[in-house]
Short mmCIF file of C-alpha atoms in Angstrom, two decimals:
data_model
loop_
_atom_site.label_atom_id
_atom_site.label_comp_id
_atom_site.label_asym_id
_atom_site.label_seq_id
_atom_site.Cartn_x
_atom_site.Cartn_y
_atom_site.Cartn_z
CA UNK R 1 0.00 0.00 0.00
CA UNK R 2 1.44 3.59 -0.92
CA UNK R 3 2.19 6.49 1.70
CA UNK R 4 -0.79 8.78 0.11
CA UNK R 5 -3.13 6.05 1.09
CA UNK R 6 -2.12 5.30 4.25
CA UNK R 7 -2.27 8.83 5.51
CA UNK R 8 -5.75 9.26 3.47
CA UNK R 9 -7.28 5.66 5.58
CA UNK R 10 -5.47 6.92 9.55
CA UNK R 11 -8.83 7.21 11.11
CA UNK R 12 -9.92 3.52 9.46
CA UNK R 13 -6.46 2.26 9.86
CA UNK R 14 -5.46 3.03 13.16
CA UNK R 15 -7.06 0.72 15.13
CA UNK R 16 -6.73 -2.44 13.01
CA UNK R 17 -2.54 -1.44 12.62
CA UNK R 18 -2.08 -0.80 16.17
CA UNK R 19 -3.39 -4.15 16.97
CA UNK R 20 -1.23 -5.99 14.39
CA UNK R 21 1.98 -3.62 15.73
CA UNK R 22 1.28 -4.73 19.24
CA UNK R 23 0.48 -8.64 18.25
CA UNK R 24 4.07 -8.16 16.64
CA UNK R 25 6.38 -7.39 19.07
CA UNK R 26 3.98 -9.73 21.47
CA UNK R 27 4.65 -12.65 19.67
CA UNK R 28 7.95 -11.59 18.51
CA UNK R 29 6.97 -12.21 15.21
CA UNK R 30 7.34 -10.33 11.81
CA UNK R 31 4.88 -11.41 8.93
CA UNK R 32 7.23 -12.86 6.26
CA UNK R 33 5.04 -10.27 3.77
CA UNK R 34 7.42 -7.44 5.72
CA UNK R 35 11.22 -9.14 5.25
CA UNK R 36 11.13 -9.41 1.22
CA UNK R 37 12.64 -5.73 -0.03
CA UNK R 38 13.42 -4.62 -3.33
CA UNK R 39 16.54 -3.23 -3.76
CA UNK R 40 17.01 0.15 -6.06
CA UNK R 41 20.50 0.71 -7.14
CA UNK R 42 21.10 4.37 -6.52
CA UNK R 43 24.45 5.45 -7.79
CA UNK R 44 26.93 6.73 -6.20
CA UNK R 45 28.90 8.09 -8.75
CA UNK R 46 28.16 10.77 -11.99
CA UNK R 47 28.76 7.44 -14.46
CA UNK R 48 28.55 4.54 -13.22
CA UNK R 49 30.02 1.52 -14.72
CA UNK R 50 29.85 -1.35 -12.36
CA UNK R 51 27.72 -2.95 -10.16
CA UNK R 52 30.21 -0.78 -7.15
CA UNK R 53 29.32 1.81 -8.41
CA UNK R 54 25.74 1.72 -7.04
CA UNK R 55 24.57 1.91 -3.80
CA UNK R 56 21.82 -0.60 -3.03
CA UNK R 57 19.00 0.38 -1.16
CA UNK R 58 16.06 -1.53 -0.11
CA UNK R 59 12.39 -0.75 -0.85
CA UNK R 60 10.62 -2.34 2.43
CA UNK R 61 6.83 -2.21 3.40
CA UNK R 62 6.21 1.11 4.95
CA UNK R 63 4.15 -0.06 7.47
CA UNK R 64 6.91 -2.49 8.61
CA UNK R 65 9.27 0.72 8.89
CA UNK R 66 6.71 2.44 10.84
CA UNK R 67 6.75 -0.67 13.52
CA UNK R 68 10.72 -0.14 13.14
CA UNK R 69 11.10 3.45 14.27
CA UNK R 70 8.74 2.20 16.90
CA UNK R 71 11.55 -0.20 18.44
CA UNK R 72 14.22 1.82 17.76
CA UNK R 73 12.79 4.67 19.57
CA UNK R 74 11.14 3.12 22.61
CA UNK R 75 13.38 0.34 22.88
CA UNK R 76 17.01 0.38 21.39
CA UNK R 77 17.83 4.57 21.78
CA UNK R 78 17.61 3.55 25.95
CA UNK R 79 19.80 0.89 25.60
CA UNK R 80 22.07 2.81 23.81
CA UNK R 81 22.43 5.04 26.86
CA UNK R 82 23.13 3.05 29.34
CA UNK R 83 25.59 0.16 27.47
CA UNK R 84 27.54 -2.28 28.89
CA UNK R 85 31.64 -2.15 29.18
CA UNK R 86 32.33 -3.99 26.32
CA UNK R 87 29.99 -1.36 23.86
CA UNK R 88 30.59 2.07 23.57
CA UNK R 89 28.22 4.67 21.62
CA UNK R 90 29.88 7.69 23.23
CA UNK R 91 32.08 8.17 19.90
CA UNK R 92 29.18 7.32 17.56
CA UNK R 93 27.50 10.54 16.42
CA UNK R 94 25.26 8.91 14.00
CA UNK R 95 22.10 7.65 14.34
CA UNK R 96 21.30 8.78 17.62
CA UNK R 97 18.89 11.52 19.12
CA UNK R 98 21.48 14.13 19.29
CA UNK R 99 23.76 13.02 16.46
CA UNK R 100 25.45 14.97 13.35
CA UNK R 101 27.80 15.35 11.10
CA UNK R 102 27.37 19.12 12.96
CA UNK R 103 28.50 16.97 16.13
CA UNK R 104 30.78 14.75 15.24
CA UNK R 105 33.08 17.57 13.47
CA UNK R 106 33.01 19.64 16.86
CA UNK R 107 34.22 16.50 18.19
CA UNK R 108 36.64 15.99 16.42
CA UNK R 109 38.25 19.43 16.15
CA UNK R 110 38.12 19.76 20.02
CA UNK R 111 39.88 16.38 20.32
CA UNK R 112 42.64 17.65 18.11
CA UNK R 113 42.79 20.79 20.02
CA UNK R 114 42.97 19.41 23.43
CA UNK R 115 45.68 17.23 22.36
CA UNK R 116 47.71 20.49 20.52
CA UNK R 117 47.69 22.14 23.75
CA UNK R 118 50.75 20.59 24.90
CA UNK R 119 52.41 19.00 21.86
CA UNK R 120 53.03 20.50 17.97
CA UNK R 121 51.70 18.18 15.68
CA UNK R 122 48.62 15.82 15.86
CA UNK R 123 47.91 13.33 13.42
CA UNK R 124 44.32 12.72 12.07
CA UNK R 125 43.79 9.54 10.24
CA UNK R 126 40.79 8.57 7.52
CA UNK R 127 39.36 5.16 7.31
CA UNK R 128 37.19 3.81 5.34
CA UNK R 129 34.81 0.06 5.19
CA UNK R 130 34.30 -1.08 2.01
CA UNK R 131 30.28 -1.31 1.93
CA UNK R 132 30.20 -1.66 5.41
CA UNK R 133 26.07 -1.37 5.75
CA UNK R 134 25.73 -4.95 3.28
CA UNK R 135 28.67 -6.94 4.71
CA UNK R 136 27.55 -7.12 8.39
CA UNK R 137 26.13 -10.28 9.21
CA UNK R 138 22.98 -10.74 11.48
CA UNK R 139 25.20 -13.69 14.09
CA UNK R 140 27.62 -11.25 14.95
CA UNK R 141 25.33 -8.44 15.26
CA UNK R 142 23.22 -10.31 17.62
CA UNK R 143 25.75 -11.33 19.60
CA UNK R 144 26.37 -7.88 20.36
CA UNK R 145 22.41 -6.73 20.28
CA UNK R 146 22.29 -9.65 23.43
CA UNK R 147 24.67 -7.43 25.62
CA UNK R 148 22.27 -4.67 25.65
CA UNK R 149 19.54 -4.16 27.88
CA UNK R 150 16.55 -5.11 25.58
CA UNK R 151 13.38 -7.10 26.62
CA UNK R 152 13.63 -10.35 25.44
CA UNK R 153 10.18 -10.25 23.78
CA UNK R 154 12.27 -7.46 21.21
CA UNK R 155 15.23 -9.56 21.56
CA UNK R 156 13.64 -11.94 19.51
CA UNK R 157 11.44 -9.72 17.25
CA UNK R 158 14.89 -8.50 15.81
CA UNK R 159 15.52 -12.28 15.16
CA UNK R 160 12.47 -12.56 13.48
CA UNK R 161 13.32 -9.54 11.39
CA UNK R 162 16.46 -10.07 10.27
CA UNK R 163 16.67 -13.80 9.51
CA UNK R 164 14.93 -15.62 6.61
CA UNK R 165 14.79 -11.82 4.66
CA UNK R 166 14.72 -12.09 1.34
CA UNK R 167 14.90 -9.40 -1.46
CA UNK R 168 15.31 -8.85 -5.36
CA UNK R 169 16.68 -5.99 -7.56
CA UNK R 170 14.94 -3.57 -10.08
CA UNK R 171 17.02 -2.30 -12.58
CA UNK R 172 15.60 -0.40 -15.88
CA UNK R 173 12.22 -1.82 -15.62
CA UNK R 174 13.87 -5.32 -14.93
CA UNK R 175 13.58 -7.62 -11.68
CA UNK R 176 15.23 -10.11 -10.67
CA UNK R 177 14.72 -13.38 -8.87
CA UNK R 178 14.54 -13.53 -5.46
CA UNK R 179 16.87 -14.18 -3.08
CA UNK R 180 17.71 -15.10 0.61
CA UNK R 181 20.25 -13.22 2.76
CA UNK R 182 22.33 -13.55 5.82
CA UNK R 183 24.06 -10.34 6.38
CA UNK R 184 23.71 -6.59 5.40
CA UNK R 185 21.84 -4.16 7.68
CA UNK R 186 19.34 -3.64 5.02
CA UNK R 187 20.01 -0.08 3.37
CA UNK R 188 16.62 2.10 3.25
CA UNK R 189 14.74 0.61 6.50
CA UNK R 190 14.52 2.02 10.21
CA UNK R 191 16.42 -0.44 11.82
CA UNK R 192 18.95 -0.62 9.42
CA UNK R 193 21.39 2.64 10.88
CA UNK R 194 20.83 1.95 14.59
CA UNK R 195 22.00 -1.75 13.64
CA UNK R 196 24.99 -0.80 12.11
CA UNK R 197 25.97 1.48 15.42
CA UNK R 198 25.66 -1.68 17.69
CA UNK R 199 27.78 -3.82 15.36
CA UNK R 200 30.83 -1.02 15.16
CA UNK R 201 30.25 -0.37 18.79
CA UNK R 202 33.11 -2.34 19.93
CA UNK R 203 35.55 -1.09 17.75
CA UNK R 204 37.94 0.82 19.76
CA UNK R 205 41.49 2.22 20.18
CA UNK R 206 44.38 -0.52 20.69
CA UNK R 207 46.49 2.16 22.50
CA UNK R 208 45.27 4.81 24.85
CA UNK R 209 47.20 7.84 23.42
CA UNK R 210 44.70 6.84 20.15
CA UNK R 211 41.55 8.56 20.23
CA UNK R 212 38.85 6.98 17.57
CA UNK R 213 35.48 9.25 16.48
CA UNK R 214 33.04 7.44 14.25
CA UNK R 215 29.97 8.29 11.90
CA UNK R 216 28.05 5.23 10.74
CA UNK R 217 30.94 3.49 8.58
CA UNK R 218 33.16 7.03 8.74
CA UNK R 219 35.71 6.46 10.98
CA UNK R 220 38.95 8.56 12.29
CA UNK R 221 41.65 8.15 14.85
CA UNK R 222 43.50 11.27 16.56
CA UNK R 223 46.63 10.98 17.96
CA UNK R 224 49.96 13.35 18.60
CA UNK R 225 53.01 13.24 16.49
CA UNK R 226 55.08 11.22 19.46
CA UNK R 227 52.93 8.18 18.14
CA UNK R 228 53.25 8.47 14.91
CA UNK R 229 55.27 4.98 14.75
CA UNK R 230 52.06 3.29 16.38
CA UNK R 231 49.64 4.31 13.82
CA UNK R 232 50.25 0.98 11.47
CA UNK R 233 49.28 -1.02 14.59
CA UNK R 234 46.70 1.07 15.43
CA UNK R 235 45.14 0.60 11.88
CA UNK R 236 45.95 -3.08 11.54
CA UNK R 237 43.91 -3.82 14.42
CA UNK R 238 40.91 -1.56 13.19
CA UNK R 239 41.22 -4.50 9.97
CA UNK R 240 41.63 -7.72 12.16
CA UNK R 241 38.24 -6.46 13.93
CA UNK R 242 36.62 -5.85 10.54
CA UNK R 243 37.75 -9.19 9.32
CA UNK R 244 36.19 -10.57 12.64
CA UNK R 245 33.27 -8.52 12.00
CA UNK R 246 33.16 -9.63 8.17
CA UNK R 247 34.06 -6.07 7.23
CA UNK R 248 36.98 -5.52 4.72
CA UNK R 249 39.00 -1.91 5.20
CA UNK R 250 39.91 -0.41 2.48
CA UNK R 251 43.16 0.54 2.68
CA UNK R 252 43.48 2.27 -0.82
CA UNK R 253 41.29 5.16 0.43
CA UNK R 254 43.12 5.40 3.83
CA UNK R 255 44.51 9.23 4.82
CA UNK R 256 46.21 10.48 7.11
CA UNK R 257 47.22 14.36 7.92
CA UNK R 258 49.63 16.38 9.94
CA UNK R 259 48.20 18.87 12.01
CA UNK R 260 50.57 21.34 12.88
CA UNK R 261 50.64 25.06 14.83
CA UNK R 262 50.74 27.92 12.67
CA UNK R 263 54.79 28.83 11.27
CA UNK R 264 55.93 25.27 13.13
CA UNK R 265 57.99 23.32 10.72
CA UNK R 266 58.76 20.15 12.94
CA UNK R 267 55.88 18.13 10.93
CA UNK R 268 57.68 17.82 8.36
CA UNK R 269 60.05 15.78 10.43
CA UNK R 270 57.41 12.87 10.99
CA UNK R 271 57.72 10.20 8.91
CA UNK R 272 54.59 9.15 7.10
CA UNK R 273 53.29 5.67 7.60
CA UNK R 274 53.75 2.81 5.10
CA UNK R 275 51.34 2.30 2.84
CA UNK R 276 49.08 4.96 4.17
CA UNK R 277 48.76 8.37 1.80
CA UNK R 278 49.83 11.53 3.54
CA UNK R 279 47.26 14.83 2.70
CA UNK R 280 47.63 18.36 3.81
CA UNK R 281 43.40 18.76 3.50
CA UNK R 282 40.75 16.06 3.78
CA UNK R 283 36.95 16.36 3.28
CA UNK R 284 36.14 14.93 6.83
CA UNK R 285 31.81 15.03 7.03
CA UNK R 286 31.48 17.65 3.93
CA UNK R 287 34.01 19.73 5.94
CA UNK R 288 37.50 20.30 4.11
CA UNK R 289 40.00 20.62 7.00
CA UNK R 290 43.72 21.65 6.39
CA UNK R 291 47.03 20.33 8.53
CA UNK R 292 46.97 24.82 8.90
CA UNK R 293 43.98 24.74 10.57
CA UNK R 294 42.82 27.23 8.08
CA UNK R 295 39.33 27.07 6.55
CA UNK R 296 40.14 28.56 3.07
CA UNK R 297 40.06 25.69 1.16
CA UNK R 298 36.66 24.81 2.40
CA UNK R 299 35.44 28.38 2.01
CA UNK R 300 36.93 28.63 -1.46
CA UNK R 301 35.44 25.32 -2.92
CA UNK R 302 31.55 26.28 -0.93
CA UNK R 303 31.73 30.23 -2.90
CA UNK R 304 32.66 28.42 -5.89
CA UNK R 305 29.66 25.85 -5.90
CA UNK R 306 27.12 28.45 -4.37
CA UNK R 307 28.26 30.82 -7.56
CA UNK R 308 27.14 27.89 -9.66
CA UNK R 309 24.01 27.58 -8.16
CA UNK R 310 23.03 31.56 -8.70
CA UNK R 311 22.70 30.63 -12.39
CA UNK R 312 20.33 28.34 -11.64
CA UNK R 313 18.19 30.83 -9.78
CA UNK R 314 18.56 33.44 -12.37
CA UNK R 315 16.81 30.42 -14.98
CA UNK R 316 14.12 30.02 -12.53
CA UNK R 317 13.80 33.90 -12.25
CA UNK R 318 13.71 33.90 -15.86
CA UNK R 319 10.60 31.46 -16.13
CA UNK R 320 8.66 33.45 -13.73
CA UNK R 321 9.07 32.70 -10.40
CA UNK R 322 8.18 35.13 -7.81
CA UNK R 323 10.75 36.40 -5.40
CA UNK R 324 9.30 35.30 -2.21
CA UNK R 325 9.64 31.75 -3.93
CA UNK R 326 12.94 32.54 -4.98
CA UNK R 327 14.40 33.40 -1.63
CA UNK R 328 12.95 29.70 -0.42
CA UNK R 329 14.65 28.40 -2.63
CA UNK R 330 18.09 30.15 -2.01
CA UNK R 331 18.08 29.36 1.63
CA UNK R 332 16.89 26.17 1.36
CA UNK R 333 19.46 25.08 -1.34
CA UNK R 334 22.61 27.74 -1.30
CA UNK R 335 22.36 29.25 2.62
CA UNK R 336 21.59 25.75 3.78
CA UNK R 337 24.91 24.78 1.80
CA UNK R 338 26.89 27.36 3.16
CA UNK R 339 25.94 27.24 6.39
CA UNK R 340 26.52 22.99 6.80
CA UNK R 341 27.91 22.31 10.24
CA UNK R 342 28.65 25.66 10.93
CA UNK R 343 29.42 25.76 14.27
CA UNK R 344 32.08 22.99 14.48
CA UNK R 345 33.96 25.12 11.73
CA UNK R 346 33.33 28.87 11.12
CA UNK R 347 35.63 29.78 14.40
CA UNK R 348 38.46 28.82 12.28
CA UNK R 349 37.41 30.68 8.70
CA UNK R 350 39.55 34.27 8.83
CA UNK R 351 38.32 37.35 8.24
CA UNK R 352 39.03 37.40 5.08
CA UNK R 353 36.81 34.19 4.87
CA UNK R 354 33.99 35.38 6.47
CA UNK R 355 34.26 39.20 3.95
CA UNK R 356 33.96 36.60 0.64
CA UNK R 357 30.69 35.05 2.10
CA UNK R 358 29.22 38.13 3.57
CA UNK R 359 30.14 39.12 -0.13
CA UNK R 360 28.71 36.57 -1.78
CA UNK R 361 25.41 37.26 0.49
CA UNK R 362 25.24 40.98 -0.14
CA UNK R 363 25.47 39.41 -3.62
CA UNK R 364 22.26 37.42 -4.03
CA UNK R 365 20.56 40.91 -2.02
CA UNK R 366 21.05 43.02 -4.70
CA UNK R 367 19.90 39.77 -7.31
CA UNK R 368 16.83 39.58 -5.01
CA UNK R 369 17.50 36.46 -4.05
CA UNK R 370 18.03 36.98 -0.16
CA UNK R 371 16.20 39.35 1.99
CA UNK R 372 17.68 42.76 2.18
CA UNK R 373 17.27 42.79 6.12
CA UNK R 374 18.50 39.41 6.48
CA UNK R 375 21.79 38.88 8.97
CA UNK R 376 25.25 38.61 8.11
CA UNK R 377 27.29 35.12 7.63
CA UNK R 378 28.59 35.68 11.53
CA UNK R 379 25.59 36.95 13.31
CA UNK R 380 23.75 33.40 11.44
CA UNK R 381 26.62 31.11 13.06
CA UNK R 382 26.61 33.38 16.49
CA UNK R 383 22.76 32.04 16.67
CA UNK R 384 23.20 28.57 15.60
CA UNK R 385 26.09 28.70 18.28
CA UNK R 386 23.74 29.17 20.84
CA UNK R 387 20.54 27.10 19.78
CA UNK R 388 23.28 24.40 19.56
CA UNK R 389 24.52 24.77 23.00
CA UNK R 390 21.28 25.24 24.66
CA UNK R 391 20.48 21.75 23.38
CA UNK R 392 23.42 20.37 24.65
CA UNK R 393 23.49 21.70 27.92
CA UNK R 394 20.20 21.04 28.78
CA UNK R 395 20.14 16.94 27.65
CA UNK R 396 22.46 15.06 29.59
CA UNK R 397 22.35 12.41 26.86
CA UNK R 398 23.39 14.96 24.27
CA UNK R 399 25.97 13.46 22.62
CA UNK R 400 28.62 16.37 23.14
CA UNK R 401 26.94 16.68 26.76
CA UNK R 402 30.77 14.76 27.63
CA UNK R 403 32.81 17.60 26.08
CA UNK R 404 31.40 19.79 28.20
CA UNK R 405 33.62 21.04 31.47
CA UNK R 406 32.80 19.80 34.76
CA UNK R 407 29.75 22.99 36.73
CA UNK R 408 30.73 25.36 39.50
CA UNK R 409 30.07 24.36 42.79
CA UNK R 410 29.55 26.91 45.51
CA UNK R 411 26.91 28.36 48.29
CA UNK R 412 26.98 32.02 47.22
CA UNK R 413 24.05 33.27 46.01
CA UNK R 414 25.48 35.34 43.26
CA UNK R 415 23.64 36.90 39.44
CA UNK R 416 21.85 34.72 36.91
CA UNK R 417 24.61 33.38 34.68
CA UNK R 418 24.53 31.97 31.04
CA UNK R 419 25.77 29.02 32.10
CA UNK R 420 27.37 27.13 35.07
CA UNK R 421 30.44 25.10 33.66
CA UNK R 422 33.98 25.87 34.35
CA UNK R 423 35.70 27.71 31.50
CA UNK R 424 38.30 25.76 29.62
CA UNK R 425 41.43 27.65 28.00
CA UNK R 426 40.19 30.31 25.61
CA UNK R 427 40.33 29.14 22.64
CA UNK R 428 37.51 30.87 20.24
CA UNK R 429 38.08 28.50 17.35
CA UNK R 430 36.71 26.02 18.73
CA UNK R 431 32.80 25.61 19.04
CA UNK R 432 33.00 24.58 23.05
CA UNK R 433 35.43 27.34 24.21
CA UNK R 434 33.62 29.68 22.05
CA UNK R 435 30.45 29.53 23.03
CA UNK R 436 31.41 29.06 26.80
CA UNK R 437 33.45 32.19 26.60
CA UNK R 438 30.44 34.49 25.02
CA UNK R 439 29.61 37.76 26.57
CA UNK R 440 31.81 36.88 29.48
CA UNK R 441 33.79 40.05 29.22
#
């Protein structure tokens, strides 16, 4: 049944689907009507020329994925906060409540800083899983899935789900048989992300001075330039666990960058690792960071795409549309672009920086295209800054709540504060520091 009809039969439907939901997860039972998908190869490249080359997501019922978000919400996002010693979510920022990309680049960046505080150069290393979503299989998975705190009546409704699933593929009008499976997290349904965060959940650092961040399959290990001889342990054990985990990592598409303070030359003296490609900018999220810890690059290549897109709106201007529609359309497609995890990265864009997008702004004004009252490129961030933090500071299960410093503790009665925590070293590139430090002085 489509989505238009479901939504058009909710009053007739409710009762009837509510009562096969909760027969569901009382019998711990899915209907085998629910575990046959289709898969759509989406591609993932411009031209695509082999079967890699596509990304294959399933086309499940929608009223299964309904019951899914169900679970995952009520039953496995709990779990995930309170895990047990041998799981660890706290450097997952992807499919969670509170997760980003936003989120995970903040973490990252004040990783790296805390570590640059005492030494000159830290090392940030990309790896990637070669597709890591269809290659985890359901044994291991549940193995970990048993660890967490789930009633067993859900326990074994994810059994039901995930074994005996079948699916087929549609390509140009054509389908194929179909088939039965034993792994993959199936691309395209609700369970399929939060499944994929319990089965990397155990991947973690061999070596303390290692710190690893992950989102979904992204993953990236920060660590100073004194351990720069460890990193080929460090990623040979990240491949035995994805061998154990029936993962393969890609090792062509491994990167790893030298992070250095402004004018130092000493990381130039570290050696780079065998086998492993050495960058001075990676696209980390969407973000492009630089071993300067400049933002130009990223600036650069986000003017240069947002000047494509003005074309674009002049055509639509052209074939009538109105101006209030056109302004929509810019901030939903060239502001939104610009302004992409903002806070984890506009504290380090310069000056100069910031004058080519408040440029580039004052730009689409005078076109028509955004509001002539509208705010500048900083005064935007400086409010996403805060709506950011207040979210964090007020969710203890936020998952950059643990970045945060340790609160004040005393019995003086004293004025009505922003905020509570103890202020780390001022540092106002970074999104924490930054926002602790406003309007103190």
């Amino acid at each position: 049944m489509p989505g238009w009809f479901l939504r058009l039969a909710a009053p007739f439907l409710a009762k009837p689907m509510s009562h096969l939901f909760n027969l569901s997860l009382q019998t711990s039972t899915v209907p085998s009507q629910w575990k046959c998908a289709q898969i759509t190869p989406i591609p993932k490249t411009k031209n695509p020329s082999t079967p890699s080359d596509y990304r294959p997501i399933s086309v499940t019922s929608i009223i299964s994925r309904q019951l899914e978000q169900h679970v995952v919400k009520n039953y496995l996002y709990p779990a995930l906060n309170d895990p047990p010693e041998e799981l660890n979510f706290h450097d997952q920022f992807a499919f969670r409540p509170s997760g980003s990309t936003s989120a995970a680049l903040i973490a990252i960046l004040q990783t790296i800083s805390d570590m640059m505080l005492i030494n000159e150069n830290v090392i940030l290393i990309s790896l990637d899983f070669s597709k890591a979503f269809d290659c985890v299989k359901h044994d291991v998975l549940f193995e970990k899935i048993a660890k967490l705190n789930v009633q067993d009546n859900i326990y074994n409704w994810l059994k039901s789900y995930f074994y005996n699933r079948q699916h087929s593929t549609k390509f140009e009008e054509k389908i194929s048989n179909i088939r039965a499976i034993n792994a993959s997290v199936v691309q395209g349904s609700g369970l399929g992300p939060v499944s994929y965060s319990i089965a990397a959940s155990d991947l973690k650092p061999k070596n303390k001075n290692f710190k690893i961040h992950k989102f979904a399959d992204d993953t990236y290990l920060v660590t100073t330039g004194n351990y720069a001889k460890q990193i080929k342990e460090e990623i040979e054990h990240v491949a035995n666990w994805a061998s154990n985990n029936n993962l393969i990592l890609n090792s062509s598409k491994t990167r790893e960058m030298v992070i250095h303070k402004r004018h130092s030359r000493n990381h130039s003296l570290i050696e780079p690792t065998l086998g492993v490609e050495r960058v001075d900018s990676l696209v980390v999220l969407g973000v492009t960071l630089q071993n300067n810890q400049l933002m130009d690059k990223h600036v650069s290549k986000l003017l240069t795409e947002c000047g494509g897109l003005l074309y674009a709106m002049h055509k639509l201007r052209a074939h009538g549309m109105q101006t209030t529609a056109l302004q929509e359309v810019f901030r939903a497609k060239i502001l939104a672009k610009i302004l992409y995890a903002s806070p984890s990265w506009w504290g380090y864009a310069s000056s100069e920086d910031c004058r080519g997008i408040n440029s580039f702004l004052n730009k689409a004004k005078r076109f028509g295209f955004y509001p002539p009252s509208a705010p500048s490129f900083e005064d935007i961030c400086s409010a996403a800054d805060e709506k950011l933090f207040i979210k964090i500071a007020s969710n203890t299960c936020h998952v950059l709540y643990q970045f945060l410093p340790n609160t004040k503790t005393h019995e003086h009665f004293l004025r009505t504060r922003r905020h509570n925590f103890n202020l780390p070293e001022n540092n106002k590139k970074n999104f924490l520091s930054r926002i602790l430090y406003k309007d103190i002085y």
